[in-house]
XYZ file of N, CA and C in Angstrom:
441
model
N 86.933 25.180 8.966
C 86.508 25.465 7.602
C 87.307 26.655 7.081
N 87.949 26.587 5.858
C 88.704 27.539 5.258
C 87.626 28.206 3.976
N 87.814 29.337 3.913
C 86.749 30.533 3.353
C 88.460 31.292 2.181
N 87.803 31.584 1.203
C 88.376 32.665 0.440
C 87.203 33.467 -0.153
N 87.920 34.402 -0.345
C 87.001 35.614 -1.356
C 87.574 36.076 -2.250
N 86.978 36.033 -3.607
C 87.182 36.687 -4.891
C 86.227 38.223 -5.189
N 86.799 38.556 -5.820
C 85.543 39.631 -5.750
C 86.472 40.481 -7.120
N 85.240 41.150 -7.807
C 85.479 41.681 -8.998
C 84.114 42.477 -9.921
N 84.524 43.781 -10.729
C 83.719 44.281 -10.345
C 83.465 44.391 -12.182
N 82.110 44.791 -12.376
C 81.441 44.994 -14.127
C 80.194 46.100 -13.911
N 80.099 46.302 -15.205
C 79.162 47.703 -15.174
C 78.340 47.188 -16.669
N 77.426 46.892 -16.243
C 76.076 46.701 -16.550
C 74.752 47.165 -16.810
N 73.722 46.939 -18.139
C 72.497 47.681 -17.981
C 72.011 46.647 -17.651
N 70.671 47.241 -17.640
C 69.437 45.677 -17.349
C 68.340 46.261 -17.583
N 67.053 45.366 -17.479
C 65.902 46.441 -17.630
C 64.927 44.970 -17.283
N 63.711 45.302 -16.889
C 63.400 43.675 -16.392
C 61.831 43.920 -17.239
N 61.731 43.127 -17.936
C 60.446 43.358 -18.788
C 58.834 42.504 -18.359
N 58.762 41.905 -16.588
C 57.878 41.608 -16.311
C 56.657 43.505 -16.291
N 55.468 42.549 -16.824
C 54.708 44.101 -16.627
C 54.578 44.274 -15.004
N 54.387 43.146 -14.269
C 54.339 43.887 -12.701
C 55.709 44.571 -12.268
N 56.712 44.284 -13.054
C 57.757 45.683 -12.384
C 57.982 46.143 -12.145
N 58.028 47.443 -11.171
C 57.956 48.855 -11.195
C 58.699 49.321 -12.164
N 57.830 51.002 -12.857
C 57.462 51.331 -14.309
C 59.501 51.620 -14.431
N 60.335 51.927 -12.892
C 61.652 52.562 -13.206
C 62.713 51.311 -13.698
N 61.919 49.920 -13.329
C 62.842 49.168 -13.245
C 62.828 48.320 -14.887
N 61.093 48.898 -15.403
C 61.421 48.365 -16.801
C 62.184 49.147 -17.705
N 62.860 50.185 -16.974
C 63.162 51.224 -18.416
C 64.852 50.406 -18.303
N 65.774 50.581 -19.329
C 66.744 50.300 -19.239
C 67.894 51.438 -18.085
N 68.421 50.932 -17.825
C 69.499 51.449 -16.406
C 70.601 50.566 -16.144
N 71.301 51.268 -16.152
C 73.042 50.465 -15.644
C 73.116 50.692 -13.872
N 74.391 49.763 -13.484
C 74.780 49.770 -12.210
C 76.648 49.546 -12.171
N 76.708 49.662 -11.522
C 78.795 49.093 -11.608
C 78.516 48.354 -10.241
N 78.184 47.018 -10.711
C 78.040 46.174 -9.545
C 79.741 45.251 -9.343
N 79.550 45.003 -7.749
C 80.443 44.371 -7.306
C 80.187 42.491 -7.073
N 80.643 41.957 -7.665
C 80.592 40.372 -7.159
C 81.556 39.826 -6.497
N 80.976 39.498 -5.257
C 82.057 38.911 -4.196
C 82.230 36.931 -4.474
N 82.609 36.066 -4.351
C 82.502 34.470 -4.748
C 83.457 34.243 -3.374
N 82.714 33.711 -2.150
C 83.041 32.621 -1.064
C 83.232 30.988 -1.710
N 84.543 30.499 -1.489
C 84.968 29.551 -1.582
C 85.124 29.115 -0.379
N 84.709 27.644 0.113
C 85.009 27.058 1.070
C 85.551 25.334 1.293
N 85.989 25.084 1.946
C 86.627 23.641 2.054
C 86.914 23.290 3.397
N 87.087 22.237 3.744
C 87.738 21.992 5.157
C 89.036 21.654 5.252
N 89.515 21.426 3.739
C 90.941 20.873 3.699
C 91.916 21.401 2.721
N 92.651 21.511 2.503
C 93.817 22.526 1.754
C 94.636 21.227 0.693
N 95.108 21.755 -0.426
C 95.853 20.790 -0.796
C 96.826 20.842 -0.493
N 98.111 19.966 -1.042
C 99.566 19.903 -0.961
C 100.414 21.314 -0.686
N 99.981 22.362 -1.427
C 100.016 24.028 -1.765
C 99.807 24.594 -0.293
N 99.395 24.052 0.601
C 97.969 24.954 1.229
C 96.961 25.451 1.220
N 96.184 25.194 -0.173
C 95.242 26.053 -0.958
C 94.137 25.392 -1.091
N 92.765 25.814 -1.306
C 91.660 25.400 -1.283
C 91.665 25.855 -2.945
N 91.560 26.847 -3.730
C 91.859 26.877 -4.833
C 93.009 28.057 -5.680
N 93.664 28.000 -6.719
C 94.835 28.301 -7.028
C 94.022 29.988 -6.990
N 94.277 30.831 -6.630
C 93.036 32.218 -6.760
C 93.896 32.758 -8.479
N 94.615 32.681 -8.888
C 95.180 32.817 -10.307
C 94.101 32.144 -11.407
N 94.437 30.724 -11.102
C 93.227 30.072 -11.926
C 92.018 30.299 -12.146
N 91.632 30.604 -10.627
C 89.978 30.932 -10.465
C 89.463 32.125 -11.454
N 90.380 33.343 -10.776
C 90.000 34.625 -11.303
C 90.288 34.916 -12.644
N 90.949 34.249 -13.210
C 90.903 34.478 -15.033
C 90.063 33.491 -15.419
N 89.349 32.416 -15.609
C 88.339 31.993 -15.826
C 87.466 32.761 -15.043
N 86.823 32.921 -14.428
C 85.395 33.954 -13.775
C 85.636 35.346 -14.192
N 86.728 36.359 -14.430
C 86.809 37.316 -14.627
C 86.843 37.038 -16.784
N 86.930 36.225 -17.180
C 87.090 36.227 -18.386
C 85.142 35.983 -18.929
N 84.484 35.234 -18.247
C 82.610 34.700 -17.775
C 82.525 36.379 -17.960
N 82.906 36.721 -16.795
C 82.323 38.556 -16.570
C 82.154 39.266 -17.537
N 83.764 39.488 -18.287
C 84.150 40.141 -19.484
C 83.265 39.887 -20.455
N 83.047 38.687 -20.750
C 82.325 38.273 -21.840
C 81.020 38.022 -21.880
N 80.444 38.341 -20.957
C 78.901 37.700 -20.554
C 78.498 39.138 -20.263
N 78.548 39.789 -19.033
C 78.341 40.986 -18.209
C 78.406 42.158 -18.637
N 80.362 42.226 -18.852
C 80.493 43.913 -18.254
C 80.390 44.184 -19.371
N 79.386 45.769 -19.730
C 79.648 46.547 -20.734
C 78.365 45.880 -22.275
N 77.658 44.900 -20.998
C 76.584 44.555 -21.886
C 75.046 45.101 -21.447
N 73.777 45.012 -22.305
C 72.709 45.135 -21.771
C 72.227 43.455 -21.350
N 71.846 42.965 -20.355
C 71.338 41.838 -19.808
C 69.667 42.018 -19.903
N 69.036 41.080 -20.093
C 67.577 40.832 -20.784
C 66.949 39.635 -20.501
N 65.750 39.164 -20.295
C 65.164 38.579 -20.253
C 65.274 37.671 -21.531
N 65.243 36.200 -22.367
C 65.489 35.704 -23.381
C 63.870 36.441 -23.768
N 63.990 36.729 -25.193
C 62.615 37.167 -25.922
C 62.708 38.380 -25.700
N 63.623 39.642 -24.605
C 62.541 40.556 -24.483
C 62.483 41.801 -25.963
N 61.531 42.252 -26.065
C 61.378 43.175 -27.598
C 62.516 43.884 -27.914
N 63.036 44.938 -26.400
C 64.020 45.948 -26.539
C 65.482 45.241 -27.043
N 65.617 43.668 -26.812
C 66.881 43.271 -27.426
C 66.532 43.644 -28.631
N 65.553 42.598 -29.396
C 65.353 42.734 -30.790
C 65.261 44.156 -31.513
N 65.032 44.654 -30.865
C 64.903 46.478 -31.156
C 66.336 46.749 -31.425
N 66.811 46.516 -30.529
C 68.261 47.406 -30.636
C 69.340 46.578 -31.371
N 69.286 45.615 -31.633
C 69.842 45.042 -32.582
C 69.030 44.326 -34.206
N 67.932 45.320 -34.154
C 67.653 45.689 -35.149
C 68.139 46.807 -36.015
N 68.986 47.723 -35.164
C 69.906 48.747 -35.285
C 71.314 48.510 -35.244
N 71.756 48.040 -34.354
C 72.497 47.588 -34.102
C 72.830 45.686 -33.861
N 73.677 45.214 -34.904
C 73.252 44.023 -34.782
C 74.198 43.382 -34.336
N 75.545 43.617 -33.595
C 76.263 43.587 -32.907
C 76.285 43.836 -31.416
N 75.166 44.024 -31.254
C 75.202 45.165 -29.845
C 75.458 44.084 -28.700
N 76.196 44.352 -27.473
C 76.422 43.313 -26.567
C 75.159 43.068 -25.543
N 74.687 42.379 -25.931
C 73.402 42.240 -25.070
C 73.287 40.636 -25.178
N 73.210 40.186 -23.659
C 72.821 38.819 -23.078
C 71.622 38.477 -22.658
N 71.015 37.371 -23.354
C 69.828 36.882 -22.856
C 69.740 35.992 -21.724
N 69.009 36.232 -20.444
C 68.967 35.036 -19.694
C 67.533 34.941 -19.143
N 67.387 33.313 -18.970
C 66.033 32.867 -19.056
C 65.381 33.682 -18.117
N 65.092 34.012 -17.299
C 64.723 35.035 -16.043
C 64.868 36.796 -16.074
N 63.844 37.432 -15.497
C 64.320 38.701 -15.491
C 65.396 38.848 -14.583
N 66.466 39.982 -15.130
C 67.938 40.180 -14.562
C 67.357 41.054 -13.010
N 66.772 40.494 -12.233
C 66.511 41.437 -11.001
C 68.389 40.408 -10.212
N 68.804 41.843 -9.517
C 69.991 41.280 -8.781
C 69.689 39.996 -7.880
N 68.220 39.504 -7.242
C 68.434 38.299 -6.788
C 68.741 37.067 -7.562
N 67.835 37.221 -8.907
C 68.201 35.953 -10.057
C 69.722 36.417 -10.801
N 70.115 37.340 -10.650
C 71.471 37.303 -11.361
C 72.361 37.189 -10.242
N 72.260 37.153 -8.655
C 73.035 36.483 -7.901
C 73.171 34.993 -7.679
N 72.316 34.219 -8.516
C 72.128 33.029 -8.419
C 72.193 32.167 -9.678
N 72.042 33.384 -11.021
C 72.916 32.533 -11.680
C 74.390 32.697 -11.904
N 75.021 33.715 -11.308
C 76.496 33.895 -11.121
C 76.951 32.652 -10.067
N 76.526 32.665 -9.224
C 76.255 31.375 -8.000
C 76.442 29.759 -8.926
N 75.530 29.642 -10.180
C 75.810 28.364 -11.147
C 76.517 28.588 -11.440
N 77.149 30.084 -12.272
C 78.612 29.855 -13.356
C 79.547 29.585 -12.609
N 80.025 30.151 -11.444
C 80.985 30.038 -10.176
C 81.287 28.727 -9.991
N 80.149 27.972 -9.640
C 80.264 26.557 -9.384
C 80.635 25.416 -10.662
N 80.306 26.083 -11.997
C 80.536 25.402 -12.810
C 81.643 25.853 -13.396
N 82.529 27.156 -13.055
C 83.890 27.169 -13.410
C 84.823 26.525 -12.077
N 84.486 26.729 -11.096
C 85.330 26.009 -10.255
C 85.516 24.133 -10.160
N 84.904 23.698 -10.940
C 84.486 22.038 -11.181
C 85.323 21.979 -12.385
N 85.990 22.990 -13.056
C 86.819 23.069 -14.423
C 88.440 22.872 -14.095
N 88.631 23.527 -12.487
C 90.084 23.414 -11.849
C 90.140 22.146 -11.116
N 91.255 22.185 -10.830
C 91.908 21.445 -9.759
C 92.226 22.145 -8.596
N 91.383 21.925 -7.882
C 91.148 21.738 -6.179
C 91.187 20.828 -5.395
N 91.544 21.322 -3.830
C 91.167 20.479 -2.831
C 89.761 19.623 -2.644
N 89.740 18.313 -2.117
C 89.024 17.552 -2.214
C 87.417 18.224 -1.010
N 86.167 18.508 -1.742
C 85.533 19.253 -0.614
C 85.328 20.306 -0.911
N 86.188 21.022 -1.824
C 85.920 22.623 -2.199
C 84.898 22.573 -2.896
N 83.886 24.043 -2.572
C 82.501 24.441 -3.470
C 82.641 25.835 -2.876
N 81.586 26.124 -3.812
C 81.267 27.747 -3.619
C 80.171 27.865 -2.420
N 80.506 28.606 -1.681
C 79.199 28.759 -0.607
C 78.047 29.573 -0.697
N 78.877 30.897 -1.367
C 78.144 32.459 -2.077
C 78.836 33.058 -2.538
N 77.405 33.889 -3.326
C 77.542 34.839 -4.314
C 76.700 36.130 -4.303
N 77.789 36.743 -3.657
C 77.157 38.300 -3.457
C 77.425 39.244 -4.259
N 76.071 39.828 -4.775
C 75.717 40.870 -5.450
C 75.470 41.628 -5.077
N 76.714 42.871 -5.404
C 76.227 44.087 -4.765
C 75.633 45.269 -6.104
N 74.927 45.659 -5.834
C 73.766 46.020 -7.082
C 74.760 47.488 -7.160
N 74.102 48.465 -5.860
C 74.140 50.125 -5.728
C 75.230 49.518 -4.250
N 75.320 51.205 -3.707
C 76.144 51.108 -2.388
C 74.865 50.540 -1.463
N 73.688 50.646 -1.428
C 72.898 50.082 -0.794
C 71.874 49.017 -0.719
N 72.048 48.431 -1.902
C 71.163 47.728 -2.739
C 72.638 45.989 -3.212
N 72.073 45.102 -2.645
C 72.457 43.584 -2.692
C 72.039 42.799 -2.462
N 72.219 41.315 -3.432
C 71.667 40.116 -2.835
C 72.548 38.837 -2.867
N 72.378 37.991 -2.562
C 73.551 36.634 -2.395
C 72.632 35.465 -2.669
N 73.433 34.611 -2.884
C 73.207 33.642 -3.192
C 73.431 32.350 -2.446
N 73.171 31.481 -1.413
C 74.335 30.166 -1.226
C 73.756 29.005 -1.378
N 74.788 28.300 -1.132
C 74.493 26.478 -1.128
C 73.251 26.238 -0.774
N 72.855 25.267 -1.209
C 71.554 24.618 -0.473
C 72.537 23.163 0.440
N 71.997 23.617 1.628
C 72.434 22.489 2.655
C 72.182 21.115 2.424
């Protein structure tokens, strides 16, 4: 089995608006998290390659740019979006259906991964295995395949 790693890094707020939260994790707070993306295959193409890592990483690093880094991430609905772009109505802030705790945002990086790599041309067999989120220097979660 042949393995690659991508990895690339964004700086992010979040704030998770379930009331059982703990009170630090509803306030808004950034991180400069690291995302690692395991690619795996058993077979290489013509190239040698399981996937072109050029291709990969400007589509997923372009997802990042535009989704992630340098945005506030939110729960869809939560008040503090509408707040702050009640002020600001430009402001970069992403809604996703789930609170942004690093296990659900390792797993939906885990879907976009898989659904930008189904956009290239690869070896026959290639998928993503995981998606590791590294939150703090001590603080991460991953994501993988279901068998």
């Amino acid at each position: 089995m042949y393995t690659v790693e991508i990895k690339h890094n964004f700086e992010t707020a979040h704030r998770l608006s379930s009331p059982d939260a703990p009170f630090k994790c509803q306030s808004i707070h950034g991180h400069s998290w690291w995302v690692t993306v395991r690619i795996v295959g058993e077979v290489v193409d013509s190239q040698g390659m399981l996937v072109e890592f050029g291709a990969f990483k400007k589509a997923w690093r372009a997802f990042l740019d535009d989704t992630l880094d340098h945005h506030l991430v939110v729960k869809t609905g939560d008040i503090v979006a509408a707040a702050i772009r009640g002020v600001q109505p430009d402001a970069r802030i992403s809604e996703i259906p789930f609170d942004p705790t690093t296990e659900n945002l390792a797993r939906y990086l885990h879907e976009e991964a898989v659904r930008i790599l189904g956009t290239l041309d690869t070896a026959d067999g290639v998928r993503i295995r995981e998606v590791h989120l590294q939150e703090t220097r001590v603080n991460a979660a991953s994501w993988q395949e279901q068998s």
